[in-house]
Amino acid sequence: MEPARITATDLACRRGDRLLFRGLSFDLNGGEALQIVGPNGTGKSSLLRILAGLLQPFAGKVERNGEVALLDERLPLDSDLPLGQAFAFWNRIDGAGYRAEELRPLGLERLADVPVRYLSTGQRKRAAVLQSNARRAGVWLLDEPLNGLDVEAAAQFQARVGGYIADGGIAVIASHQPFDVQGLTKLHLGDYAP
Amino acid sequence: MRIVAALLRRDLAQMFGSGQRGATLLPVLFFIAVAMLYPFAVGPNPELLARTGGGVIWVAALLAAILPLDRLLARDIERGYFDQLYLRGIAEEVVVAVRLLAHWLSFGPPLMLATLPAAALLGLDSETLRTVELGLLAGTPGLAAIGLIIAALTIGMRGGAALAGLLLIPLAVPLLVFGAGALATGGSGGIALTAAISLLLVAITPFAGGAAIRAAREG
């Protein structure tokens, strides 16, 4: 992983004719994690999409060093294919990252023959976790990552993110649930509402 | 190149794969059904059928092009494929260009093949059949391109599928005029013009489609 860094300067976000937040700045280096907290509708998901480069900020700019991975509520896998074959497409795109030893920590190795549409909510989430960052991008954006995970899976996922940060990655987590990783700073999006 | 191969492989598997269960076959069946019903509607006069049959095949091909529009892009957008590919540095233009190739392969050649039984049903002579086939070879890439542009522009619109059908018809008129017009003149001029329009449409589709997909993110 190349040394990752993400810097946001004076960001503002407008959706429709509503200004969601403004004057938002932060600077994250490898090994750091940021949790964005705030009530529904304050622009947590929009902020992540701006950081990913998928949305243009209304004002301000984002500078990134390193690749960005995004985990959101969607599962980009073909629902009629068995999980193994659906992963095979992303393996061809990413070049690596979907072998049995990479499926095992997420408890997916025995689901390779199960069509994606038969997976449970938690299994779908775990598949999305692997798909979002099998290529080990330097910045991992997580939009409500604990939704749909049971207590045990949630603990395992937080440990996974912890390991990723320890390896020099940056995690930005948008969640209203408590998230437990080392060195996590919190950002209250409500403080930046106009 | 590895990326393009991976994308094309998935697109073709999606279009011809078992998961779709004949969705690709539907436009072809629709196309043959029109050719089958037409003689019942206008009567079995061989002269009339031979004179109008080529035009009917063109109209049927145009209408068949509407059928697959709603599954060309909408599902991939919904599932976040384009976002995830963008994050991996793969431009929307590349994905759309590959999708266009796959869409044409699933639609153009099968339709040209189905023209053979359709021509037999309508009693077309071999000269007319040749002109129709050449015209379809020149015109179906353009029809596929129009379809993909419309599918990209109607992303996220409620009732997009119905709107897409209405939008395709006027845009496809130039292709129809020159493609079916070649039948009346019997010349290659009409086919050359059809090919020129197709080429232009195919050239702009990746850029128009890519821009529409990016614009839909802001919506």
mmCIF file of C-alpha atoms in Angstrom:
data_model
loop_
_atom_site.group_PDB
_atom_site.id
_atom_site.type_symbol
_atom_site.label_atom_id
_atom_site.label_comp_id
_atom_site.label_asym_id
_atom_site.label_seq_id
_atom_site.Cartn_x
_atom_site.Cartn_y
_atom_site.Cartn_z
ATOM 1 C CA MET A 1 0.000 0.000 0.000
ATOM 2 C CA GLU A 2 1.375 3.419 -0.900
ATOM 3 C CA PRO A 3 1.327 5.980 1.921
ATOM 4 C CA ALA A 4 -2.267 7.118 1.978
ATOM 5 C CA ARG A 5 -3.524 10.602 2.696
ATOM 6 C CA ILE A 6 -6.810 12.396 2.260
ATOM 7 C CA THR A 7 -7.307 16.103 2.801
ATOM 8 C CA ALA A 8 -10.614 17.951 2.689
ATOM 9 C CA THR A 9 -10.528 21.730 2.542
ATOM 10 C CA ASP A 10 -13.525 23.927 3.307
ATOM 11 C CA LEU A 11 -16.047 21.451 1.872
ATOM 12 C CA ALA A 12 -19.658 22.388 1.338
ATOM 13 C CA CYS A 13 -22.395 20.139 -0.001
ATOM 14 C CA ARG A 14 -25.683 21.103 -1.561
ATOM 15 C CA ARG A 15 -28.402 18.634 -2.481
ATOM 16 C CA GLY A 16 -31.236 20.175 -4.448
ATOM 17 C CA ASP A 17 -31.651 23.666 -3.012
ATOM 18 C CA ARG A 18 -30.625 22.676 0.521
ATOM 19 C CA LEU A 19 -27.148 23.322 1.910
ATOM 20 C CA LEU A 20 -26.268 20.277 4.046
ATOM 21 C CA PHE A 21 -22.945 21.363 5.529
ATOM 22 C CA ARG A 22 -20.231 23.926 4.908
ATOM 23 C CA GLY A 23 -16.724 24.829 6.069
ATOM 24 C CA LEU A 24 -15.729 21.221 6.663
ATOM 25 C CA SER A 25 -11.980 20.544 6.711
ATOM 26 C CA PHE A 26 -9.840 17.649 7.884
ATOM 27 C CA ASP A 27 -6.587 15.951 7.113
ATOM 28 C CA LEU A 28 -6.044 12.217 7.545
ATOM 29 C CA ASN A 29 -2.828 10.270 7.166
ATOM 30 C CA GLY A 30 -2.180 6.546 6.961
ATOM 31 C CA GLY A 31 -3.113 4.751 10.185
ATOM 32 C CA GLU A 32 -5.859 7.191 11.137
ATOM 33 C CA ALA A 33 -9.603 6.739 11.297
ATOM 34 C CA LEU A 34 -12.444 9.228 11.343
ATOM 35 C CA GLN A 35 -16.038 8.585 12.309
ATOM 36 C CA ILE A 36 -18.624 10.936 10.917
ATOM 37 C CA VAL A 37 -21.632 11.107 13.203
ATOM 38 C CA GLY A 38 -24.879 12.992 12.854
ATOM 39 C CA PRO A 39 -28.613 12.454 12.553
ATOM 40 C CA ASN A 40 -30.176 11.117 9.341
ATOM 41 C CA GLY A 41 -30.233 13.585 6.491
ATOM 42 C CA THR A 42 -27.255 15.664 7.597
ATOM 43 C CA GLY A 43 -25.200 14.534 4.610
ATOM 44 C CA LYS A 44 -23.026 11.677 5.913
ATOM 45 C CA SER A 45 -23.446 9.604 2.761
ATOM 46 C CA SER A 46 -23.042 12.667 0.539
ATOM 47 C CA LEU A 47 -19.788 13.524 2.315
ATOM 48 C CA LEU A 48 -18.447 10.026 1.666
ATOM 49 C CA ARG A 49 -19.431 10.249 -1.999
ATOM 50 C CA ILE A 50 -17.660 13.617 -2.245
ATOM 51 C CA LEU A 51 -14.548 12.091 -0.650
ATOM 52 C CA ALA A 52 -14.743 9.230 -3.163
ATOM 53 C CA GLY A 53 -14.953 11.678 -6.073
ATOM 54 C CA LEU A 54 -18.423 10.459 -7.064
ATOM 55 C CA LEU A 55 -20.081 13.787 -6.177
ATOM 56 C CA GLN A 56 -18.767 17.256 -6.854
ATOM 57 C CA PRO A 57 -18.607 19.386 -3.712
ATOM 58 C CA PHE A 58 -20.583 22.620 -3.848
ATOM 59 C CA ALA A 59 -17.450 24.364 -2.595
ATOM 60 C CA GLY A 60 -14.002 23.350 -1.403
ATOM 61 C CA LYS A 61 -11.798 20.538 -2.576
ATOM 62 C CA VAL A 62 -10.615 17.052 -1.750
ATOM 63 C CA GLU A 63 -7.044 15.882 -2.283
ATOM 64 C CA ARG A 64 -6.324 12.189 -2.222
ATOM 65 C CA ASN A 65 -3.164 10.186 -2.241
ATOM 66 C CA GLY A 66 -3.850 6.553 -2.945
ATOM 67 C CA GLU A 67 -6.820 4.610 -4.216
ATOM 68 C CA VAL A 68 -10.232 4.904 -2.624
ATOM 69 C CA ALA A 69 -12.621 2.082 -1.764
ATOM 70 C CA LEU A 70 -16.272 2.606 -0.865
ATOM 71 C CA LEU A 71 -18.648 0.308 0.985
ATOM 72 C CA ASP A 72 -22.286 1.410 0.923
ATOM 73 C CA GLU A 73 -25.669 -0.259 1.167
ATOM 74 C CA ARG A 74 -25.496 -1.691 -2.354
ATOM 75 C CA LEU A 75 -24.081 -5.050 -3.393
ATOM 76 C CA PRO A 76 -22.478 -4.934 -6.847
ATOM 77 C CA LEU A 77 -22.770 -8.654 -7.548
ATOM 78 C CA ASP A 78 -24.936 -10.373 -10.155
ATOM 79 C CA SER A 79 -27.845 -11.805 -8.188
ATOM 80 C CA ASP A 80 -28.475 -14.799 -10.449
ATOM 81 C CA LEU A 81 -24.865 -16.032 -10.279
ATOM 82 C CA PRO A 82 -23.339 -18.169 -7.518
ATOM 83 C CA LEU A 83 -21.279 -15.997 -5.161
ATOM 84 C CA GLY A 84 -18.013 -17.535 -6.369
ATOM 85 C CA GLN A 85 -18.729 -16.635 -10.010
ATOM 86 C CA ALA A 86 -19.962 -13.169 -9.093
ATOM 87 C CA PHE A 87 -16.680 -12.606 -7.232
ATOM 88 C CA ALA A 88 -14.770 -13.967 -10.240
ATOM 89 C CA PHE A 89 -15.741 -10.872 -12.240
ATOM 90 C CA TRP A 90 -14.290 -8.554 -9.592
ATOM 91 C CA ASN A 91 -11.259 -10.807 -9.295
ATOM 92 C CA ARG A 92 -10.610 -10.244 -13.002
ATOM 93 C CA ILE A 93 -11.021 -6.472 -12.508
ATOM 94 C CA ASP A 94 -9.011 -6.216 -9.277
ATOM 95 C CA GLY A 95 -6.434 -8.812 -10.279
ATOM 96 C CA ALA A 96 -6.494 -10.579 -6.883
ATOM 97 C CA GLY A 97 -8.156 -10.715 -3.521
ATOM 98 C CA TYR A 98 -10.919 -13.323 -3.782
ATOM 99 C CA ARG A 99 -9.149 -16.584 -2.920
ATOM 100 C CA ALA A 100 -10.479 -19.046 -0.347
ATOM 101 C CA GLU A 101 -8.168 -17.724 2.378
ATOM 102 C CA GLU A 102 -9.565 -14.253 1.751
ATOM 103 C CA LEU A 103 -13.168 -15.494 1.856
ATOM 104 C CA ARG A 104 -12.662 -17.496 5.049
ATOM 105 C CA PRO A 105 -12.254 -14.632 7.575
ATOM 106 C CA LEU A 106 -15.625 -13.314 6.421
ATOM 107 C CA GLY A 107 -17.269 -16.730 6.593
ATOM 108 C CA LEU A 108 -17.982 -16.716 2.864
ATOM 109 C CA GLU A 109 -15.910 -19.709 1.743
ATOM 110 C CA ARG A 110 -18.790 -22.179 2.047
ATOM 111 C CA LEU A 111 -21.203 -19.905 0.170
ATOM 112 C CA ALA A 112 -19.327 -19.956 -3.155
ATOM 113 C CA ASP A 113 -22.000 -22.148 -4.791
ATOM 114 C CA VAL A 114 -24.977 -20.228 -3.396
ATOM 115 C CA PRO A 115 -26.651 -17.773 -5.795
ATOM 116 C CA VAL A 116 -26.251 -14.207 -4.581
ATOM 117 C CA ARG A 117 -30.015 -13.680 -4.401
ATOM 118 C CA TYR A 118 -30.335 -16.415 -1.735
ATOM 119 C CA LEU A 119 -27.832 -14.788 0.625
ATOM 120 C CA SER A 120 -29.094 -13.388 3.925
ATOM 121 C CA THR A 121 -28.740 -9.695 4.795
ATOM 122 C CA GLY A 122 -25.648 -10.340 6.894
ATOM 123 C CA GLN A 123 -24.069 -12.557 4.252
ATOM 124 C CA ARG A 124 -24.720 -9.917 1.593
ATOM 125 C CA LYS A 125 -23.067 -7.305 3.804
ATOM 126 C CA ARG A 126 -20.016 -9.488 4.342
ATOM 127 C CA ALA A 127 -19.775 -10.100 0.595
ATOM 128 C CA ALA A 128 -19.963 -6.335 0.028
ATOM 129 C CA VAL A 129 -17.188 -5.806 2.601
ATOM 130 C CA LEU A 130 -14.870 -8.086 0.633
ATOM 131 C CA GLN A 131 -15.851 -6.653 -2.759
ATOM 132 C CA SER A 132 -15.365 -3.055 -1.674
ATOM 133 C CA ASN A 133 -11.734 -3.381 -0.713
ATOM 134 C CA ALA A 134 -10.266 -6.720 -1.795
ATOM 135 C CA ARG A 135 -7.650 -4.711 -3.693
ATOM 136 C CA ARG A 136 -6.449 -3.028 -0.442
ATOM 137 C CA ALA A 137 -6.922 0.602 -1.464
ATOM 138 C CA GLY A 138 -5.288 3.179 0.811
ATOM 139 C CA VAL A 139 -8.520 4.927 1.791
ATOM 140 C CA TRP A 140 -11.598 2.950 2.831
ATOM 141 C CA LEU A 141 -14.885 4.829 3.020
ATOM 142 C CA LEU A 142 -17.549 2.980 5.000
ATOM 143 C CA ASP A 143 -21.176 4.055 4.847
ATOM 144 C CA GLU A 144 -23.147 2.540 7.767
ATOM 145 C CA PRO A 145 -20.950 -0.583 7.653
ATOM 146 C CA LEU A 146 -22.544 -2.263 10.689
ATOM 147 C CA ASN A 147 -26.069 -2.329 9.239
ATOM 148 C CA GLY A 148 -27.241 -5.900 8.849
ATOM 149 C CA LEU A 149 -24.324 -7.465 10.756
ATOM 150 C CA ASP A 150 -24.985 -9.457 13.935
ATOM 151 C CA VAL A 151 -23.004 -8.748 17.125
ATOM 152 C CA GLU A 152 -20.309 -11.296 16.349
ATOM 153 C CA ALA A 153 -19.914 -10.245 12.714
ATOM 154 C CA ALA A 154 -19.856 -6.587 13.749
ATOM 155 C CA ALA A 155 -17.021 -7.275 16.211
ATOM 156 C CA GLN A 156 -15.104 -9.187 13.531
ATOM 157 C CA PHE A 157 -15.635 -6.381 11.066
ATOM 158 C CA GLN A 158 -14.325 -3.769 13.524
ATOM 159 C CA ALA A 159 -11.272 -5.950 14.109
ATOM 160 C CA ARG A 160 -10.804 -6.135 10.340
ATOM 161 C CA VAL A 161 -10.935 -2.346 10.042
ATOM 162 C CA GLY A 162 -8.560 -2.099 13.015
ATOM 163 C CA GLY A 163 -6.056 -4.354 11.242
ATOM 164 C CA TYR A 164 -6.430 -2.341 8.062
ATOM 165 C CA ILE A 165 -5.639 0.907 9.907
ATOM 166 C CA ALA A 166 -2.683 -0.722 11.674
ATOM 167 C CA ASP A 167 -1.346 -1.619 8.201
ATOM 168 C CA GLY A 168 -1.319 2.078 7.264
ATOM 169 C CA GLY A 169 -4.791 2.460 5.775
ATOM 170 C CA ILE A 170 -7.211 5.318 6.360
ATOM 171 C CA ALA A 171 -10.804 4.541 7.329
ATOM 172 C CA VAL A 172 -13.617 7.073 7.186
ATOM 173 C CA ILE A 173 -16.741 5.676 8.795
ATOM 174 C CA ALA A 174 -20.176 7.231 8.528
ATOM 175 C CA SER A 175 -22.268 5.622 11.222
ATOM 176 C CA HIS A 176 -24.607 6.581 14.006
ATOM 177 C CA GLN A 177 -23.663 3.403 15.869
ATOM 178 C CA PRO A 178 -20.614 3.273 18.136
ATOM 179 C CA PHE A 179 -17.581 2.060 16.222
ATOM 180 C CA ASP A 180 -14.608 0.735 18.086
ATOM 181 C CA VAL A 181 -11.167 0.972 16.501
ATOM 182 C CA GLN A 182 -7.856 2.366 17.777
ATOM 183 C CA GLY A 183 -7.205 6.054 17.283
ATOM 184 C CA LEU A 184 -10.689 6.928 16.080
ATOM 185 C CA THR A 185 -11.561 10.620 16.005
ATOM 186 C CA LYS A 186 -15.145 11.801 15.714
ATOM 187 C CA LEU A 187 -16.574 14.492 13.526
ATOM 188 C CA HIS A 188 -20.064 15.784 14.294
ATOM 189 C CA LEU A 189 -21.543 16.783 10.989
ATOM 190 C CA GLY A 190 -24.262 18.770 12.736
ATOM 191 C CA ASP A 191 -21.569 21.294 13.797
ATOM 192 C CA TYR A 192 -21.104 22.225 10.146
ATOM 193 C CA ALA A 193 -24.758 22.765 9.317
ATOM 194 C CA PRO A 194 -25.412 26.263 7.997
ATOM 195 C CA MET B 1 -7.120 -4.838 -22.180
ATOM 196 C CA ARG B 2 -7.600 -7.185 -19.217
ATOM 197 C CA ILE B 3 -10.308 -4.835 -17.963
ATOM 198 C CA VAL B 4 -12.097 -4.675 -21.333
ATOM 199 C CA ALA B 5 -12.014 -8.468 -21.629
ATOM 200 C CA ALA B 6 -13.428 -8.845 -18.102
ATOM 201 C CA LEU B 7 -16.209 -6.334 -18.790
ATOM 202 C CA LEU B 8 -17.130 -7.881 -22.143
ATOM 203 C CA ARG B 9 -17.148 -11.354 -20.668
ATOM 204 C CA ARG B 10 -19.567 -10.292 -17.939
ATOM 205 C CA ASP B 11 -21.802 -8.314 -20.327
ATOM 206 C CA LEU B 12 -22.112 -11.236 -22.738
ATOM 207 C CA ALA B 13 -22.727 -13.686 -19.897
ATOM 208 C CA GLN B 14 -25.455 -11.363 -18.606
ATOM 209 C CA MET B 15 -27.086 -11.073 -22.027
ATOM 210 C CA PHE B 16 -26.818 -14.672 -23.178
ATOM 211 C CA GLY B 17 -26.566 -16.361 -19.779
ATOM 212 C CA SER B 18 -29.104 -18.624 -18.172
ATOM 213 C CA GLY B 19 -30.058 -15.973 -15.633
ATOM 214 C CA GLN B 20 -31.905 -13.908 -18.219
ATOM 215 C CA ARG B 21 -33.906 -16.931 -19.385
ATOM 216 C CA GLY B 22 -34.525 -15.934 -22.947
ATOM 217 C CA ALA B 23 -34.733 -12.179 -22.438
ATOM 218 C CA THR B 24 -32.299 -11.830 -25.352
ATOM 219 C CA LEU B 25 -34.479 -14.110 -27.433
ATOM 220 C CA LEU B 26 -37.563 -11.970 -26.869
ATOM 221 C CA PRO B 27 -36.806 -9.242 -29.473
ATOM 222 C CA VAL B 28 -36.067 -11.966 -32.044
ATOM 223 C CA LEU B 29 -39.338 -13.785 -31.327
ATOM 224 C CA PHE B 30 -41.193 -10.469 -31.474
ATOM 225 C CA PHE B 31 -39.535 -9.745 -34.816
ATOM 226 C CA ILE B 32 -40.528 -13.109 -36.316
ATOM 227 C CA ALA B 33 -44.043 -12.756 -34.912
ATOM 228 C CA VAL B 34 -44.511 -9.489 -36.818
ATOM 229 C CA ALA B 35 -43.379 -11.127 -40.057
ATOM 230 C CA MET B 36 -45.734 -14.023 -39.361
ATOM 231 C CA LEU B 37 -48.772 -11.853 -38.590
ATOM 232 C CA TYR B 38 -48.360 -9.358 -41.408
ATOM 233 C CA PRO B 39 -49.587 -11.682 -44.215
ATOM 234 C CA PHE B 40 -52.668 -12.484 -42.104
ATOM 235 C CA ALA B 41 -53.423 -8.790 -41.764
ATOM 236 C CA VAL B 42 -52.970 -7.670 -45.371
ATOM 237 C CA GLY B 43 -53.956 -10.873 -47.155
ATOM 238 C CA PRO B 44 -51.861 -13.444 -48.978
ATOM 239 C CA ASN B 45 -51.284 -11.423 -52.153
ATOM 240 C CA PRO B 46 -47.671 -12.419 -53.075
ATOM 241 C CA GLU B 47 -47.017 -9.237 -55.058
ATOM 242 C CA LEU B 48 -48.079 -6.964 -52.205
ATOM 243 C CA LEU B 49 -46.085 -8.980 -49.662
ATOM 244 C CA ALA B 50 -42.954 -8.947 -51.817
ATOM 245 C CA ARG B 51 -43.254 -5.202 -52.369
ATOM 246 C CA THR B 52 -43.886 -4.202 -48.726
ATOM 247 C CA GLY B 53 -42.144 -7.074 -46.906
ATOM 248 C CA GLY B 54 -38.727 -5.425 -46.712
ATOM 249 C CA GLY B 55 -40.207 -2.327 -45.086
ATOM 250 C CA VAL B 56 -42.133 -4.438 -42.573
ATOM 251 C CA ILE B 57 -38.924 -6.195 -41.587
ATOM 252 C CA TRP B 58 -37.318 -2.816 -40.946
ATOM 253 C CA VAL B 59 -40.226 -1.601 -38.807
ATOM 254 C CA ALA B 60 -40.183 -4.868 -36.867
ATOM 255 C CA ALA B 61 -36.429 -4.530 -36.275
ATOM 256 C CA LEU B 62 -36.859 -0.978 -35.022
ATOM 257 C CA LEU B 63 -39.630 -1.926 -32.609
ATOM 258 C CA ALA B 64 -37.695 -5.000 -31.441
ATOM 259 C CA ALA B 65 -34.846 -2.651 -30.502
ATOM 260 C CA ILE B 66 -37.081 -1.071 -27.836
ATOM 261 C CA LEU B 67 -37.610 -4.309 -25.894
ATOM 262 C CA PRO B 68 -34.207 -4.713 -24.200
ATOM 263 C CA LEU B 69 -33.727 -1.043 -23.235
ATOM 264 C CA ASP B 70 -34.876 -1.216 -19.607
ATOM 265 C CA ARG B 71 -32.287 -3.812 -18.607
ATOM 266 C CA LEU B 72 -29.315 -2.309 -20.453
ATOM 267 C CA LEU B 73 -28.033 -0.076 -17.638
ATOM 268 C CA ALA B 74 -30.646 0.445 -14.920
ATOM 269 C CA ARG B 75 -29.802 -2.648 -12.874
ATOM 270 C CA ASP B 76 -26.055 -2.015 -12.892
ATOM 271 C CA ILE B 77 -26.589 1.572 -11.778
ATOM 272 C CA GLU B 78 -28.885 0.417 -8.979
ATOM 273 C CA ARG B 79 -26.329 -2.089 -7.733
ATOM 274 C CA GLY B 80 -23.499 0.426 -7.841
ATOM 275 C CA TYR B 81 -21.415 -1.244 -10.548
ATOM 276 C CA PHE B 82 -20.528 2.023 -12.243
ATOM 277 C CA ASP B 83 -19.477 3.632 -8.931
ATOM 278 C CA GLN B 84 -17.292 0.676 -7.997
ATOM 279 C CA LEU B 85 -15.688 0.584 -11.453
ATOM 280 C CA TYR B 86 -15.063 4.350 -11.314
ATOM 281 C CA LEU B 87 -13.306 3.924 -7.957
ATOM 282 C CA ARG B 88 -11.044 1.393 -9.657
ATOM 283 C CA GLY B 89 -10.082 3.970 -12.256
ATOM 284 C CA ILE B 90 -12.262 2.573 -15.052
ATOM 285 C CA ALA B 91 -14.004 5.373 -16.931
ATOM 286 C CA GLU B 92 -17.734 5.229 -17.634
ATOM 287 C CA GLU B 93 -16.904 5.677 -21.333
ATOM 288 C CA VAL B 94 -15.025 2.371 -21.426
ATOM 289 C CA VAL B 95 -17.852 0.521 -19.682
ATOM 290 C CA VAL B 96 -20.437 2.026 -22.038
ATOM 291 C CA ALA B 97 -18.367 1.238 -25.148
ATOM 292 C CA VAL B 98 -18.048 -2.395 -24.079
ATOM 293 C CA ARG B 99 -21.755 -2.492 -23.232
ATOM 294 C CA LEU B 100 -22.550 -1.189 -26.725
ATOM 295 C CA LEU B 101 -20.534 -3.962 -28.343
ATOM 296 C CA ALA B 102 -22.197 -6.608 -26.175
ATOM 297 C CA HIS B 103 -25.646 -5.145 -26.782
ATOM 298 C CA TRP B 104 -25.145 -5.153 -30.544
ATOM 299 C CA LEU B 105 -23.841 -8.743 -30.474
ATOM 300 C CA SER B 106 -26.922 -9.847 -28.555
ATOM 301 C CA PHE B 107 -29.267 -8.015 -30.906
ATOM 302 C CA GLY B 108 -27.852 -7.364 -34.401
ATOM 303 C CA PRO B 109 -26.647 -10.790 -35.562
ATOM 304 C CA PRO B 110 -29.653 -12.695 -34.080
ATOM 305 C CA LEU B 111 -32.005 -10.278 -35.861
ATOM 306 C CA MET B 112 -30.138 -10.733 -39.149
ATOM 307 C CA LEU B 113 -30.410 -14.477 -38.693
ATOM 308 C CA ALA B 114 -34.141 -14.194 -37.945
ATOM 309 C CA THR B 115 -34.546 -12.176 -41.143
ATOM 310 C CA LEU B 116 -34.075 -15.413 -43.112
ATOM 311 C CA PRO B 117 -37.271 -17.096 -41.866
ATOM 312 C CA ALA B 118 -39.044 -13.726 -41.890
ATOM 313 C CA ALA B 119 -38.132 -13.217 -45.559
ATOM 314 C CA ALA B 120 -39.440 -16.673 -46.352
ATOM 315 C CA LEU B 121 -42.727 -15.915 -44.575
ATOM 316 C CA LEU B 122 -43.114 -12.712 -46.572
ATOM 317 C CA GLY B 123 -41.990 -14.272 -49.837
ATOM 318 C CA LEU B 124 -39.109 -11.844 -50.489
ATOM 319 C CA ASP B 125 -36.864 -12.557 -53.482
ATOM 320 C CA SER B 126 -33.152 -13.066 -52.958
ATOM 321 C CA GLU B 127 -32.256 -9.593 -54.247
ATOM 322 C CA THR B 128 -34.525 -7.879 -51.696
ATOM 323 C CA LEU B 129 -33.297 -10.204 -48.952
ATOM 324 C CA ARG B 130 -29.721 -9.216 -49.743
ATOM 325 C CA THR B 131 -30.577 -5.501 -49.515
ATOM 326 C CA VAL B 132 -32.459 -6.004 -46.241
ATOM 327 C CA GLU B 133 -29.590 -7.982 -44.697
ATOM 328 C CA LEU B 134 -26.978 -5.437 -45.770
ATOM 329 C CA GLY B 135 -29.197 -2.636 -44.506
ATOM 330 C CA LEU B 136 -29.627 -4.341 -41.132
ATOM 331 C CA LEU B 137 -25.879 -4.937 -40.911
ATOM 332 C CA ALA B 138 -25.393 -1.205 -41.463
ATOM 333 C CA GLY B 139 -28.333 -0.083 -39.335
ATOM 334 C CA THR B 140 -28.433 -2.316 -36.233
ATOM 335 C CA PRO B 141 -25.243 -0.822 -34.699
ATOM 336 C CA GLY B 142 -26.967 2.559 -34.933
ATOM 337 C CA LEU B 143 -30.150 1.199 -33.359
ATOM 338 C CA ALA B 144 -28.093 -0.366 -30.552
ATOM 339 C CA ALA B 145 -26.283 2.953 -30.021
ATOM 340 C CA ILE B 146 -29.518 4.979 -29.867
ATOM 341 C CA GLY B 147 -30.935 2.453 -27.414
ATOM 342 C CA LEU B 148 -27.919 2.708 -25.132
ATOM 343 C CA ILE B 149 -27.884 6.529 -25.194
ATOM 344 C CA ILE B 150 -31.580 6.578 -24.290
ATOM 345 C CA ALA B 151 -31.091 3.990 -21.543
ATOM 346 C CA ALA B 152 -28.347 6.208 -20.081
ATOM 347 C CA LEU B 153 -30.435 9.376 -20.327
ATOM 348 C CA THR B 154 -33.480 7.834 -18.648
ATOM 349 C CA ILE B 155 -31.547 6.450 -15.632
ATOM 350 C CA GLY B 156 -33.436 7.045 -12.431
ATOM 351 C CA MET B 157 -36.570 8.255 -14.181
ATOM 352 C CA ARG B 158 -39.816 6.697 -13.089
ATOM 353 C CA GLY B 159 -41.482 5.050 -16.055
ATOM 354 C CA GLY B 160 -38.147 5.275 -17.857
ATOM 355 C CA ALA B 161 -38.847 2.138 -19.880
ATOM 356 C CA ALA B 162 -42.010 3.522 -21.466
ATOM 357 C CA LEU B 163 -40.362 6.866 -22.123
ATOM 358 C CA ALA B 164 -37.344 5.120 -23.658
ATOM 359 C CA GLY B 165 -39.571 3.446 -26.224
ATOM 360 C CA LEU B 166 -41.162 6.726 -27.212
ATOM 361 C CA LEU B 167 -37.780 8.442 -27.466
ATOM 362 C CA LEU B 168 -36.238 5.770 -29.648
ATOM 363 C CA ILE B 169 -38.800 5.981 -32.427
ATOM 364 C CA PRO B 170 -38.134 9.555 -33.669
ATOM 365 C CA LEU B 171 -34.370 9.166 -33.228
ATOM 366 C CA ALA B 172 -34.380 5.995 -35.316
ATOM 367 C CA VAL B 173 -36.313 7.547 -38.197
ATOM 368 C CA PRO B 174 -33.197 8.557 -40.210
ATOM 369 C CA LEU B 175 -31.901 4.983 -40.034
ATOM 370 C CA LEU B 176 -35.287 3.705 -41.172
ATOM 371 C CA VAL B 177 -35.582 6.230 -43.998
ATOM 372 C CA PHE B 178 -32.229 5.362 -45.533
ATOM 373 C CA GLY B 179 -32.124 1.683 -44.573
ATOM 374 C CA ALA B 180 -35.613 0.850 -45.842
ATOM 375 C CA GLY B 181 -35.236 3.459 -48.596
ATOM 376 C CA ALA B 182 -32.441 1.380 -50.098
ATOM 377 C CA LEU B 183 -35.113 -1.231 -50.854
ATOM 378 C CA ALA B 184 -37.048 1.108 -53.142
ATOM 379 C CA THR B 185 -34.022 2.420 -55.007
ATOM 380 C CA GLY B 186 -32.210 -0.908 -54.908
ATOM 381 C CA GLY B 187 -28.982 1.048 -54.702
ATOM 382 C CA SER B 188 -26.142 0.893 -52.257
ATOM 383 C CA GLY B 189 -26.373 4.658 -51.611
ATOM 384 C CA GLY B 190 -29.051 4.216 -48.943
ATOM 385 C CA ILE B 191 -27.076 1.506 -47.195
ATOM 386 C CA ALA B 192 -23.940 3.661 -47.245
ATOM 387 C CA LEU B 193 -25.868 6.521 -45.642
ATOM 388 C CA THR B 194 -27.328 4.151 -43.034
ATOM 389 C CA ALA B 195 -23.821 2.962 -42.243
ATOM 390 C CA ALA B 196 -22.619 6.572 -41.964
ATOM 391 C CA ILE B 197 -25.397 7.437 -39.472
ATOM 392 C CA SER B 198 -24.649 4.253 -37.519
ATOM 393 C CA LEU B 199 -20.965 5.071 -37.390
ATOM 394 C CA LEU B 200 -21.651 8.554 -36.055
ATOM 395 C CA LEU B 201 -24.047 7.206 -33.404
ATOM 396 C CA VAL B 202 -21.606 4.481 -32.353
ATOM 397 C CA ALA B 203 -18.828 7.083 -32.069
ATOM 398 C CA ILE B 204 -20.759 9.434 -29.764
ATOM 399 C CA THR B 205 -22.448 6.770 -27.609
ATOM 400 C CA PRO B 206 -19.594 6.142 -25.137
ATOM 401 C CA PHE B 207 -19.233 9.874 -24.463
ATOM 402 C CA ALA B 208 -22.958 10.667 -24.317
ATOM 403 C CA GLY B 209 -23.594 7.589 -22.164
ATOM 404 C CA GLY B 210 -20.668 8.309 -19.837
ATOM 405 C CA ALA B 211 -21.762 11.922 -19.360
ATOM 406 C CA ALA B 212 -25.354 10.846 -18.657
ATOM 407 C CA ILE B 213 -24.224 8.319 -16.038
ATOM 408 C CA ARG B 214 -22.085 10.946 -14.288
ATOM 409 C CA ALA B 215 -24.927 13.460 -14.414
ATOM 410 C CA ALA B 216 -27.283 10.892 -12.849
ATOM 411 C CA ARG B 217 -24.970 10.668 -9.797
ATOM 412 C CA GLU B 218 -25.549 14.330 -9.051
ATOM 413 C CA GLY B 219 -29.324 13.912 -9.268
#
